[in-house]
mmCIF file with all atom_site columns, C-alpha atoms in Angstrom:
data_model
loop_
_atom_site.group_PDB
_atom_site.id
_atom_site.type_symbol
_atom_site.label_atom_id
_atom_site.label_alt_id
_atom_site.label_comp_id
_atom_site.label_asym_id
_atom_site.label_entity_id
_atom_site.label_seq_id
_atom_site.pdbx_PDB_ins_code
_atom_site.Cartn_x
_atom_site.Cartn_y
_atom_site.Cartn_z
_atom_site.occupancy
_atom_site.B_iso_or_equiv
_atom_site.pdbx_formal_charge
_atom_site.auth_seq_id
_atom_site.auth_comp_id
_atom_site.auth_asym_id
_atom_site.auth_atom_id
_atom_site.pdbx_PDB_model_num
ATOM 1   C CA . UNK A 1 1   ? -12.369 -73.973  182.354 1.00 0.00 ? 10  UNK A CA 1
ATOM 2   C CA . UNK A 1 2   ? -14.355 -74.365  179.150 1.00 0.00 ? 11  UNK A CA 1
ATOM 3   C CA . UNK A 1 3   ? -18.190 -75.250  178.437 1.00 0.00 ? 12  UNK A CA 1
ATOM 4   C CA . UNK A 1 4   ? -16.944 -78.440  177.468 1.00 0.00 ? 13  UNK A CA 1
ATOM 5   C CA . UNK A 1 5   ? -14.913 -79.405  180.028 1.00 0.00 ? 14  UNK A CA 1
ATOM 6   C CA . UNK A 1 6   ? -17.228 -78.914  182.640 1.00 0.00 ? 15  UNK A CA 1
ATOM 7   C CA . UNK A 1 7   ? -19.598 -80.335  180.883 1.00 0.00 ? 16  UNK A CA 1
ATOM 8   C CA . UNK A 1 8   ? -17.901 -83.465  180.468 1.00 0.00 ? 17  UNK A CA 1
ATOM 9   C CA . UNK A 1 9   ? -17.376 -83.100  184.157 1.00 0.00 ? 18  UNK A CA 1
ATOM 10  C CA . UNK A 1 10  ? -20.805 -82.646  185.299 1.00 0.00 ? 19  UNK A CA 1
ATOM 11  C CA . UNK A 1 11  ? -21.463 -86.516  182.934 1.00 0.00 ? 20  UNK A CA 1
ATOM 12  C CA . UNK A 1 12  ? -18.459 -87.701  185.012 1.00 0.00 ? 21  UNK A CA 1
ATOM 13  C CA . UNK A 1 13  ? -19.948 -86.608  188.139 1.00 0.00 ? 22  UNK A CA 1
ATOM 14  C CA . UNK A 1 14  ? -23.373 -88.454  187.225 1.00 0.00 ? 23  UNK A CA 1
ATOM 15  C CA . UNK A 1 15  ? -21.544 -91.495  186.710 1.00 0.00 ? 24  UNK A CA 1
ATOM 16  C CA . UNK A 1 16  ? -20.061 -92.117  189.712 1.00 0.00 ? 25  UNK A CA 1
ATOM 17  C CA . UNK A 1 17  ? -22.446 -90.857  191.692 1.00 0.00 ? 26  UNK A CA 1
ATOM 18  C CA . UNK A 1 18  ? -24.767 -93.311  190.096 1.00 0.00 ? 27  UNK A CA 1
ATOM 19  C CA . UNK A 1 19  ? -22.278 -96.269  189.551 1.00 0.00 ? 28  UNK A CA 1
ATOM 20  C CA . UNK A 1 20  ? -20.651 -95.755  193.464 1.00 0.00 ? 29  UNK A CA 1
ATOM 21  C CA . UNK A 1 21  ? -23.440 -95.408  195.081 1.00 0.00 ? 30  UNK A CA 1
ATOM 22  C CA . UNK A 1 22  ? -24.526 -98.786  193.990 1.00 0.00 ? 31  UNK A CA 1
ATOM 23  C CA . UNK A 1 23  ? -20.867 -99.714  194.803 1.00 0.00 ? 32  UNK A CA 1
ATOM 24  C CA . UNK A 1 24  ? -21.248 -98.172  198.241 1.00 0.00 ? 33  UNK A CA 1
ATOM 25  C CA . UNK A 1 25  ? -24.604 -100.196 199.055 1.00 0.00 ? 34  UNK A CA 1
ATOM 26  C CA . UNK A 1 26  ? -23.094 -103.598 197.787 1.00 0.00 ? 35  UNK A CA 1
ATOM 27  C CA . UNK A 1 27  ? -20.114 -103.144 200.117 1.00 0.00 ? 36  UNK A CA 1
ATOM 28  C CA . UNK A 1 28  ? -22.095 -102.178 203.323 1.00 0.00 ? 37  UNK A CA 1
ATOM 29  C CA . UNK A 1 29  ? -23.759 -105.815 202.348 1.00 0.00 ? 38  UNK A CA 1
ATOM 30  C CA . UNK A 1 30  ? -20.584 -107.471 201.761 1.00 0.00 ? 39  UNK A CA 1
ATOM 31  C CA . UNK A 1 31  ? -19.279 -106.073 205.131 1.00 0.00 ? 40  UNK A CA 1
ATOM 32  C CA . UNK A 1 32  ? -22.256 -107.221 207.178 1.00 0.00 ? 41  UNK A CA 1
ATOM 33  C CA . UNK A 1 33  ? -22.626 -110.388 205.788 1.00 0.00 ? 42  UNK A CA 1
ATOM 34  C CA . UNK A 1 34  ? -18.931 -111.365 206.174 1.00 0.00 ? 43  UNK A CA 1
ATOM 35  C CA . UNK A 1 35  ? -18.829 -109.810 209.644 1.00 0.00 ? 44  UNK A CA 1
ATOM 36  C CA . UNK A 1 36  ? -21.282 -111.992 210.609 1.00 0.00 ? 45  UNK A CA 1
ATOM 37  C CA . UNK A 1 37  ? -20.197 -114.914 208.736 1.00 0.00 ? 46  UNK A CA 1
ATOM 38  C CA . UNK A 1 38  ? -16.473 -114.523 210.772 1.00 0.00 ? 47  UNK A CA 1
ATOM 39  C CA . UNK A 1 39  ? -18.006 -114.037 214.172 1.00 0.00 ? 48  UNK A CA 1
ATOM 40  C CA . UNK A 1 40  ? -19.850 -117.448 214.152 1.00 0.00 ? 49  UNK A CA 1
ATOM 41  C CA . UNK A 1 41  ? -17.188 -119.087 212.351 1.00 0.00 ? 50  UNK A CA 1
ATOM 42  C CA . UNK A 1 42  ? -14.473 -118.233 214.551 1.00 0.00 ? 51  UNK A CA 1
ATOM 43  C CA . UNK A 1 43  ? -16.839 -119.292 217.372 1.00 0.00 ? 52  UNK A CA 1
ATOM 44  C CA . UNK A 1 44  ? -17.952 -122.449 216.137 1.00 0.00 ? 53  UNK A CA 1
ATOM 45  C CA . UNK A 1 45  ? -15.804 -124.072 213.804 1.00 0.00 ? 54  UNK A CA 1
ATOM 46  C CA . UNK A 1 46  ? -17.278 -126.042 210.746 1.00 0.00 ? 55  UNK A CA 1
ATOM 47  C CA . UNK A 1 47  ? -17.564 -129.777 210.392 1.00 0.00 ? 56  UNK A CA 1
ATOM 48  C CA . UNK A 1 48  ? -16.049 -131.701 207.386 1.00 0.00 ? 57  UNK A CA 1
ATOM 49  C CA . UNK A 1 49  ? -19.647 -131.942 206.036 1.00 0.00 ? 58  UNK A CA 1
ATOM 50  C CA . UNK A 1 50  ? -20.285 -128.143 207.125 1.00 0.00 ? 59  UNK A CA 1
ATOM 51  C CA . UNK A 1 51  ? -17.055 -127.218 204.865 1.00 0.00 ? 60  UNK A CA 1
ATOM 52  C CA . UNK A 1 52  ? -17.927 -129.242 202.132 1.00 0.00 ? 61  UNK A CA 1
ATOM 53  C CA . UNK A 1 53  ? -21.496 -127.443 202.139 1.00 0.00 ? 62  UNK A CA 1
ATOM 54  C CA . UNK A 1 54  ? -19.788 -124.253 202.272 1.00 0.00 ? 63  UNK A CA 1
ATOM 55  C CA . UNK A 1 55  ? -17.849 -125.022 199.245 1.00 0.00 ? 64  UNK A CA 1
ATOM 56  C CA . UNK A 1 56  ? -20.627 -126.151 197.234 1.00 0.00 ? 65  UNK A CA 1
ATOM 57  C CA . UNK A 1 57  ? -22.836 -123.621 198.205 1.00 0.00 ? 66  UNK A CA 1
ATOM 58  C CA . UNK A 1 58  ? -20.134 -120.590 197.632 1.00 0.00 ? 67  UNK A CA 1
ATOM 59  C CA . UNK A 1 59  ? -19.521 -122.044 194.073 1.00 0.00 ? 68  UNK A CA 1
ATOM 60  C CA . UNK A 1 60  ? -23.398 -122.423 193.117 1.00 0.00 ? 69  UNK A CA 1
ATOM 61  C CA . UNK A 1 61  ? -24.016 -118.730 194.477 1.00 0.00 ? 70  UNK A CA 1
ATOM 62  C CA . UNK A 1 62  ? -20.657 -117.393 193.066 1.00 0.00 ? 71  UNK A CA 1
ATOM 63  C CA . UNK A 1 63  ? -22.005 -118.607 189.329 1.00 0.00 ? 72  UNK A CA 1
ATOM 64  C CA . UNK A 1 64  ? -25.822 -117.912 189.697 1.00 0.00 ? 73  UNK A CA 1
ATOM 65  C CA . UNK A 1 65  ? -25.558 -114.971 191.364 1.00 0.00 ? 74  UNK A CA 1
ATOM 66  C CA . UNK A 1 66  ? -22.175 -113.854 190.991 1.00 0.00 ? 75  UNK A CA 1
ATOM 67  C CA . UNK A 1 67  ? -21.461 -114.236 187.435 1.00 0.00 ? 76  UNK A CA 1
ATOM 68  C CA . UNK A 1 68  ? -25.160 -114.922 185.747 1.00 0.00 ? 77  UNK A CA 1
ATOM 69  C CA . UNK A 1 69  ? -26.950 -112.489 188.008 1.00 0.00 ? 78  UNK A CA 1
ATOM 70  C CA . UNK A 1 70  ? -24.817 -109.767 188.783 1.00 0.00 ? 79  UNK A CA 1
ATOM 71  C CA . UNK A 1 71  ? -21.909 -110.136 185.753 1.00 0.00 ? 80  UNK A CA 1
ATOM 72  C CA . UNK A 1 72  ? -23.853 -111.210 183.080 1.00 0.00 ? 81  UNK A CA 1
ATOM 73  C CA . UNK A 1 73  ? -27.084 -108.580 183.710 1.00 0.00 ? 82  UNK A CA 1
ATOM 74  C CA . UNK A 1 74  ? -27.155 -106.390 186.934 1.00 0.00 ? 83  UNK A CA 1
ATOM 75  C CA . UNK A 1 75  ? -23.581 -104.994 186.454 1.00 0.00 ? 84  UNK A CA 1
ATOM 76  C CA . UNK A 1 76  ? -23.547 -103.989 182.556 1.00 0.00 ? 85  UNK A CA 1
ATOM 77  C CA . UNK A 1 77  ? -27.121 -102.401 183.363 1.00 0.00 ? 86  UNK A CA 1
ATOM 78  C CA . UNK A 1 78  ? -26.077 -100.535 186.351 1.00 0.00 ? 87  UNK A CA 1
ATOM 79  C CA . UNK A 1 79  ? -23.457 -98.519  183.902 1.00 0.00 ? 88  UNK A CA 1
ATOM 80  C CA . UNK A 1 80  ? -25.449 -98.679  181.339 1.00 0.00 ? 89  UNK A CA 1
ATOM 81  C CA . UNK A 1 81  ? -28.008 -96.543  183.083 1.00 0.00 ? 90  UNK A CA 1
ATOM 82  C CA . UNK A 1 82  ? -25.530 -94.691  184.972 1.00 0.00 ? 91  UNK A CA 1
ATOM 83  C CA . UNK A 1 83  ? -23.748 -93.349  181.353 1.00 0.00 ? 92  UNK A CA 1
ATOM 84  C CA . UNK A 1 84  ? -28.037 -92.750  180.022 1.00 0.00 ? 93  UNK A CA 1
ATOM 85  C CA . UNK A 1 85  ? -28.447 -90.405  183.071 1.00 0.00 ? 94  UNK A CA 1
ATOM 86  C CA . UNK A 1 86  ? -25.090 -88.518  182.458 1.00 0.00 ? 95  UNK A CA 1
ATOM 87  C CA . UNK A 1 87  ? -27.072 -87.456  178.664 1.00 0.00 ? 96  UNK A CA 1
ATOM 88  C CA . UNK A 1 88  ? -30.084 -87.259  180.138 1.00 0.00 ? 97  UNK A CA 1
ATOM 89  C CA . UNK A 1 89  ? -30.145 -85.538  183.611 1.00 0.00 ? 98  UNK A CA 1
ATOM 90  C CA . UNK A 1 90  ? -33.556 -84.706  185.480 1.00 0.00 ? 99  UNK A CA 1
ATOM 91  C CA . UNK A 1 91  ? -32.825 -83.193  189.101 1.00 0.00 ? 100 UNK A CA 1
ATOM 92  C CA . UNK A 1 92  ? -34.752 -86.174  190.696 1.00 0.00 ? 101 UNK A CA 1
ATOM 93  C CA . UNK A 1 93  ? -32.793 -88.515  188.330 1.00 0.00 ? 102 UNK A CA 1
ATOM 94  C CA . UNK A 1 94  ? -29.656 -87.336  189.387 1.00 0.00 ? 103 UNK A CA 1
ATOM 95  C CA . UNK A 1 95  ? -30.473 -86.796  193.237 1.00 0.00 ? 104 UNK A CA 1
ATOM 96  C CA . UNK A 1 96  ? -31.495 -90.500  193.335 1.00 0.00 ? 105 UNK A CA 1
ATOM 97  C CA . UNK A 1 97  ? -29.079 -92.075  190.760 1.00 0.00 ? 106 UNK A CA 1
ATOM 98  C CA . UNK A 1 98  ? -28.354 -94.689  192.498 1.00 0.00 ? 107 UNK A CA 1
ATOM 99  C CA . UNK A 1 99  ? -31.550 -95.931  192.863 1.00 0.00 ? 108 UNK A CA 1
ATOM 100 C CA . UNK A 1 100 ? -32.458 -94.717  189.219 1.00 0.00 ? 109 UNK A CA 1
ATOM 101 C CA . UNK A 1 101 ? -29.091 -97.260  188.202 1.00 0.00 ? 110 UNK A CA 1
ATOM 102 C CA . UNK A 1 102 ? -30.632 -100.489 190.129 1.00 0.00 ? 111 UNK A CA 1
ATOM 103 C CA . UNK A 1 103 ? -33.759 -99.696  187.709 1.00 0.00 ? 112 UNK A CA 1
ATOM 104 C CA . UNK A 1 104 ? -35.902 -98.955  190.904 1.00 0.00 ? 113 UNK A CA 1
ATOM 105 C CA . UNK A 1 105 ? -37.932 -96.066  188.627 1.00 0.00 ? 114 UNK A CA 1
ATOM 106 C CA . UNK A 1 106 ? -37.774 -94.741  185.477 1.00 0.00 ? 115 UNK A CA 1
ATOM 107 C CA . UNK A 1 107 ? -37.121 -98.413  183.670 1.00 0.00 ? 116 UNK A CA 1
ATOM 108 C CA . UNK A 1 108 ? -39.345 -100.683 181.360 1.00 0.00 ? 117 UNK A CA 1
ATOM 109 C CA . UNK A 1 109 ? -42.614 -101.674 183.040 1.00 0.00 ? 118 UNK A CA 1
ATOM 110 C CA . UNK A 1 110 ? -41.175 -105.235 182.657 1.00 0.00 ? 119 UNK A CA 1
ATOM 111 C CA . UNK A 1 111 ? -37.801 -104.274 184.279 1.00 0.00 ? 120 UNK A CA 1
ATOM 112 C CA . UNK A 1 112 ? -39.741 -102.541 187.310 1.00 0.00 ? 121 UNK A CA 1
ATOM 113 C CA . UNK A 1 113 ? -41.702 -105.418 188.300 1.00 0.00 ? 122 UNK A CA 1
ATOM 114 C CA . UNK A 1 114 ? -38.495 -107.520 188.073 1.00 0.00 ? 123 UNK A CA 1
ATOM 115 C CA . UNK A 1 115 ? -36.379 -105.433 190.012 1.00 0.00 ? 124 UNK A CA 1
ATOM 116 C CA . UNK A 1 116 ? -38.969 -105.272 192.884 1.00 0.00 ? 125 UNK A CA 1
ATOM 117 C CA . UNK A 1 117 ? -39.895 -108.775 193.054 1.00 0.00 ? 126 UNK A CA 1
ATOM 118 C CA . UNK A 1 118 ? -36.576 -109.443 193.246 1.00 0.00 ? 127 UNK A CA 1
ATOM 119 C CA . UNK A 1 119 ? -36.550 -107.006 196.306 1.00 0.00 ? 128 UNK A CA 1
ATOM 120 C CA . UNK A 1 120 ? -39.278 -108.775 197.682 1.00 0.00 ? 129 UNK A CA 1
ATOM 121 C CA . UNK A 1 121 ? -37.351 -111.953 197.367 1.00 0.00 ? 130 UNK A CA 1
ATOM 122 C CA . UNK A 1 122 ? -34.222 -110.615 198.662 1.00 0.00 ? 131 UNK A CA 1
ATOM 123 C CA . UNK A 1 123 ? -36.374 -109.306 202.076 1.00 0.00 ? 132 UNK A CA 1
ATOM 124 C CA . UNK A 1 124 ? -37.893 -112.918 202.256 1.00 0.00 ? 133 UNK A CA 1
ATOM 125 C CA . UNK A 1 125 ? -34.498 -114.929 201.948 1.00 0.00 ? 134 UNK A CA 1
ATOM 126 C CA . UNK A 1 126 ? -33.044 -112.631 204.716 1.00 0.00 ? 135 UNK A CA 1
ATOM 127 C CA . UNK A 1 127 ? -35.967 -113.487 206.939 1.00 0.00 ? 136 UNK A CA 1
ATOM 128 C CA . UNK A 1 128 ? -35.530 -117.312 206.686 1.00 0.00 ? 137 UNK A CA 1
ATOM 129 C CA . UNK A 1 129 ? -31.715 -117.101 206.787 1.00 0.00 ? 138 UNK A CA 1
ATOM 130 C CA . UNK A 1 130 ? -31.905 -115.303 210.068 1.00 0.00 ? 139 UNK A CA 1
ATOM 131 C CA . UNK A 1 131 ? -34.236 -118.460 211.460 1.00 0.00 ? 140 UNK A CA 1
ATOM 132 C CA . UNK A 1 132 ? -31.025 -120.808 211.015 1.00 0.00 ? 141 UNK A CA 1
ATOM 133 C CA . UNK A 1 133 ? -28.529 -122.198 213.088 1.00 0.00 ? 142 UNK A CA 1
ATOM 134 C CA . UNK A 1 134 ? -25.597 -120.496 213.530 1.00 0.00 ? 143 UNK A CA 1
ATOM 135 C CA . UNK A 1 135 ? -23.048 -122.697 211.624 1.00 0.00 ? 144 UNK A CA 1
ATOM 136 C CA . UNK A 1 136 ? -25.489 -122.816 208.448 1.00 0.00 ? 145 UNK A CA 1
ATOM 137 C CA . UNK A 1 137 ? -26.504 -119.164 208.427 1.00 0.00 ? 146 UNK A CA 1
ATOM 138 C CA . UNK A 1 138 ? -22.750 -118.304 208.523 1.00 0.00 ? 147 UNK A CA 1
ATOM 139 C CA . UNK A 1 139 ? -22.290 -120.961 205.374 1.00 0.00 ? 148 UNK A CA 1
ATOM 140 C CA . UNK A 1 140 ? -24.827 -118.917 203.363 1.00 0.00 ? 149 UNK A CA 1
ATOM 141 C CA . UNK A 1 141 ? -24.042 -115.330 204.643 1.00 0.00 ? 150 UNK A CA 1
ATOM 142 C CA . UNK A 1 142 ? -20.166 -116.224 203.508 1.00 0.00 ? 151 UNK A CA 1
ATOM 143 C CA . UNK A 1 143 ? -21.292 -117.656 200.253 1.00 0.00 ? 152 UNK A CA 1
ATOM 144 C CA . UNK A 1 144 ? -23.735 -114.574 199.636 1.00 0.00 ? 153 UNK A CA 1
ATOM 145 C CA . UNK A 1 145 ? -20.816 -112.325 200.402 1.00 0.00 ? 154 UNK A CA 1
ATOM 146 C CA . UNK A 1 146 ? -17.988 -114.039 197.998 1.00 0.00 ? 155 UNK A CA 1
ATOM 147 C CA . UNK A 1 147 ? -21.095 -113.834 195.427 1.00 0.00 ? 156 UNK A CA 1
ATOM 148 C CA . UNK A 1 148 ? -21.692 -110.298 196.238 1.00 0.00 ? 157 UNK A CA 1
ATOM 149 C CA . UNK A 1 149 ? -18.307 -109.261 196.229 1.00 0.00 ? 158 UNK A CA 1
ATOM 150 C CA . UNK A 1 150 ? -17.683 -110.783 192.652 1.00 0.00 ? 159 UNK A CA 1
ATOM 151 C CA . UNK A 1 151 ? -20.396 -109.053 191.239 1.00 0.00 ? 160 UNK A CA 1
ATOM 152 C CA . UNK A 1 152 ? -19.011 -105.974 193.136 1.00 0.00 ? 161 UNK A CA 1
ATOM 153 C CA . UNK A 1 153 ? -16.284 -106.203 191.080 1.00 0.00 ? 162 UNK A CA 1
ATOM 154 C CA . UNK A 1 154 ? -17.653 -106.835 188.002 1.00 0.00 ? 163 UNK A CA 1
ATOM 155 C CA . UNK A 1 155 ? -19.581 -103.223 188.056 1.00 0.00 ? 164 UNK A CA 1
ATOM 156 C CA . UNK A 1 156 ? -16.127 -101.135 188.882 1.00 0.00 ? 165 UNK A CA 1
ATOM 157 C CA . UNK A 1 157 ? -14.924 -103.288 185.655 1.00 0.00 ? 166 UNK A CA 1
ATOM 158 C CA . UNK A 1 158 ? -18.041 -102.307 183.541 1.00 0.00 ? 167 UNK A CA 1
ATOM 159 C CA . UNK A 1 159 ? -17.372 -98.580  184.805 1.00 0.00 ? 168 UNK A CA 1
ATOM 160 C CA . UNK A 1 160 ? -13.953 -98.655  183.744 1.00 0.00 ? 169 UNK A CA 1
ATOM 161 C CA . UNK A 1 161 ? -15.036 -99.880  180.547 1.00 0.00 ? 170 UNK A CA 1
ATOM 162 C CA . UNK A 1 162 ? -17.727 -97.522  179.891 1.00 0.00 ? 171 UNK A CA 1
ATOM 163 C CA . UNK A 1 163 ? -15.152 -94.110  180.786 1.00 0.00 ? 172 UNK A CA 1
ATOM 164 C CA . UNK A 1 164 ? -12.564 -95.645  179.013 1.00 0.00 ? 173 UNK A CA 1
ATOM 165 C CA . UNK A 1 165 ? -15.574 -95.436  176.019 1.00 0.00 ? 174 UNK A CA 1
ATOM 166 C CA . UNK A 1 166 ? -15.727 -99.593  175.933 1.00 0.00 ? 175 UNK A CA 1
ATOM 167 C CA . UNK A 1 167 ? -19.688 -98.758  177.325 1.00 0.00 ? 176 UNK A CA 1
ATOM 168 C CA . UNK A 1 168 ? -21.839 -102.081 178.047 1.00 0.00 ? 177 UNK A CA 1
ATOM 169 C CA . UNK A 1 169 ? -23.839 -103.668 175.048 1.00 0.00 ? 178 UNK A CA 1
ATOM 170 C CA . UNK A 1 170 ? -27.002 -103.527 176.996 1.00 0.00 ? 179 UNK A CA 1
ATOM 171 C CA . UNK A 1 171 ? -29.566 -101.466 176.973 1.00 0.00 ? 180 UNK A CA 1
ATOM 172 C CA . UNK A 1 172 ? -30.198 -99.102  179.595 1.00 0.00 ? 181 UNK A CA 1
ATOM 173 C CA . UNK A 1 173 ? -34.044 -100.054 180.021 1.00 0.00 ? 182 UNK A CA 1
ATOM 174 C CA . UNK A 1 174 ? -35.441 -96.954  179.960 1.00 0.00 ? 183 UNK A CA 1
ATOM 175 C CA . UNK A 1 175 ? -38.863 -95.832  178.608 1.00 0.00 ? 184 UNK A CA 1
ATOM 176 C CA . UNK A 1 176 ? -37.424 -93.550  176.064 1.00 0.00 ? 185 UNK A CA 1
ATOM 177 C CA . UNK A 1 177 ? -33.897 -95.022  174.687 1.00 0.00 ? 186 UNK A CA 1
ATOM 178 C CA . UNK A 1 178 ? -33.169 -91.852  172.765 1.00 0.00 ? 187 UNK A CA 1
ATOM 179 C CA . UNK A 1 179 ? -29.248 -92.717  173.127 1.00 0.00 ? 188 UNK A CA 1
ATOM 180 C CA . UNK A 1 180 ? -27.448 -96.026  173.448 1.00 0.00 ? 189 UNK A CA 1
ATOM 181 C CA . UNK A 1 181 ? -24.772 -96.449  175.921 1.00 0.00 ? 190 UNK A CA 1
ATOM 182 C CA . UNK A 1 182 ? -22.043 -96.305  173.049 1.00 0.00 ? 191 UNK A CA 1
ATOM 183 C CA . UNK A 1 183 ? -23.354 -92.945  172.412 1.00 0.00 ? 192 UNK A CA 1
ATOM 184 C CA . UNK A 1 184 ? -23.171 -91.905  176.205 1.00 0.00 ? 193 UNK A CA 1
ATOM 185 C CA . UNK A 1 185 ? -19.944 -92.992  176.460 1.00 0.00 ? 194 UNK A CA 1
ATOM 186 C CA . UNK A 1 186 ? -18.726 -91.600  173.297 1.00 0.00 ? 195 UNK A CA 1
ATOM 187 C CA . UNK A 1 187 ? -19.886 -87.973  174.544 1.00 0.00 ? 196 UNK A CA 1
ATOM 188 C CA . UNK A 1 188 ? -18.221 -88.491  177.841 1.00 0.00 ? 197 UNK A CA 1
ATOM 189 C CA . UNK A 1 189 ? -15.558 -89.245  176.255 1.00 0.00 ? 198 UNK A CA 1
ATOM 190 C CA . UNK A 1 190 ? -15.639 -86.173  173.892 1.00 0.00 ? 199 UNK A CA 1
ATOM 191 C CA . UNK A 1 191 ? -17.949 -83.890  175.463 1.00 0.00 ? 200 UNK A CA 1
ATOM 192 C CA . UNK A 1 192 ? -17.635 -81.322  172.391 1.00 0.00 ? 201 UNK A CA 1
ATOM 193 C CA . UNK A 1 193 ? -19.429 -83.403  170.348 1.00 0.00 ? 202 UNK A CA 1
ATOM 194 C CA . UNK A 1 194 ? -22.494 -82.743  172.878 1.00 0.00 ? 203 UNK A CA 1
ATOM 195 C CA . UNK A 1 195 ? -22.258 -79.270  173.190 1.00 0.00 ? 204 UNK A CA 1
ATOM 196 C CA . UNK A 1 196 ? -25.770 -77.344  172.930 1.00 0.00 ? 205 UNK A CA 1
ATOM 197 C CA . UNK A 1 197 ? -27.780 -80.790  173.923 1.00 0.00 ? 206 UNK A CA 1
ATOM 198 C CA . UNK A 1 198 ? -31.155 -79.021  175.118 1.00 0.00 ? 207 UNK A CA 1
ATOM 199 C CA . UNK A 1 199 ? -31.292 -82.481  177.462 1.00 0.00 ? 208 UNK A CA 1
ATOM 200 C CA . UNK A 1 200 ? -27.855 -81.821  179.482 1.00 0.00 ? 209 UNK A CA 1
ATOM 201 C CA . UNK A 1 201 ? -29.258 -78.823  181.389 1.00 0.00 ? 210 UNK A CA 1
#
């Protein structure tokens, strides 16, 4: 195998790892929630009023979350960040890529406080949810889930996009943005023109 080709494999490699690890984290969610969601429901059926709360809630998360927070920001970031690390790999980086793709470290001072209040939010919503009753916890742990899954999706689209060298317009939030996410892509794409980077060791 040449230099280049495992080069480009080792950027491949960083990718996913960063990209499906994220992937891997959301579906856990997605499982648990739904799981849950199904075991009350098929318990305790719904109400007309419960269904048409379950509607309307599943089509506000699906666009706030779903579509504005995951499509519209989290997603494009995620592979964004993932395709930075592939031309810029530090062993930590890479061991913890897919915590370094959520923008947990390594990101914009702005980004990091972001990122973990959103945490923080995330942690406190989960505690209240768990207070409910049964039929309403299972209307927001479904909606959650459809919202979840959607933006699920969305990232494996991004990812497809960025090794297919259609990378994300965003920028990878990083404190030194030495190369774009075109760029990234372009050299996974065509690793020669890489060769000899002192930063891909």
């Amino acid at each position: 195998m040449s230099p280049d080709a495992r080069e480009q494999r080792r950027r491949l490699a960083v990718v996913l790892w960063g990209v499906l690890g994220v992937v891997f984290v959301l579906v856990e969610a997605i499982y648990r929630l739904g799981a849950t969601a199904a075991g009350i429901l098929s318990s305790q059926p719904l109400t007309t009023g419960q269904l048409v709360l379950l509607a309307v809630w599943t089509v506000a998360i699906a666009y706030f979350e779903g579509y504005r927070g995951f499509q519209q920001h989290f997603s494009p970031r995620v592979v964004a960040r993932a395709l930075h690390l592939a031309e810029h790999r530090r062993p930590l980086h890479v061991a913890l890529a897919p915590l370094y793709c959520m923008a947990l470290f390594h990101t914009t001072r702005r980004r990091l406080i972001a990122t973990w209040a959103l945490i923080a939010g995330i942690v406190a919503l989960i505690v209240l949810v768990r207070q409910m009753s049964p039929p309403y916890r299972a209307i927001v742990d479904a909606g959650v889930a459809f919202a979840l899954a959607w933006g699920t999706t969305s990232i494996l689209v991004f990812l497809a996009r960025g090794l297919a060298n259609r990378p994300p317009g965003v920028s990878p939030e990083v404190p030194e943005e030495a190369t774009s996410p075109a760029e990234a892509a372009q050299a996974l794409a065509h690793p020669s023109a890489q060769a000899g980077n002192p930063c891909d060791s």
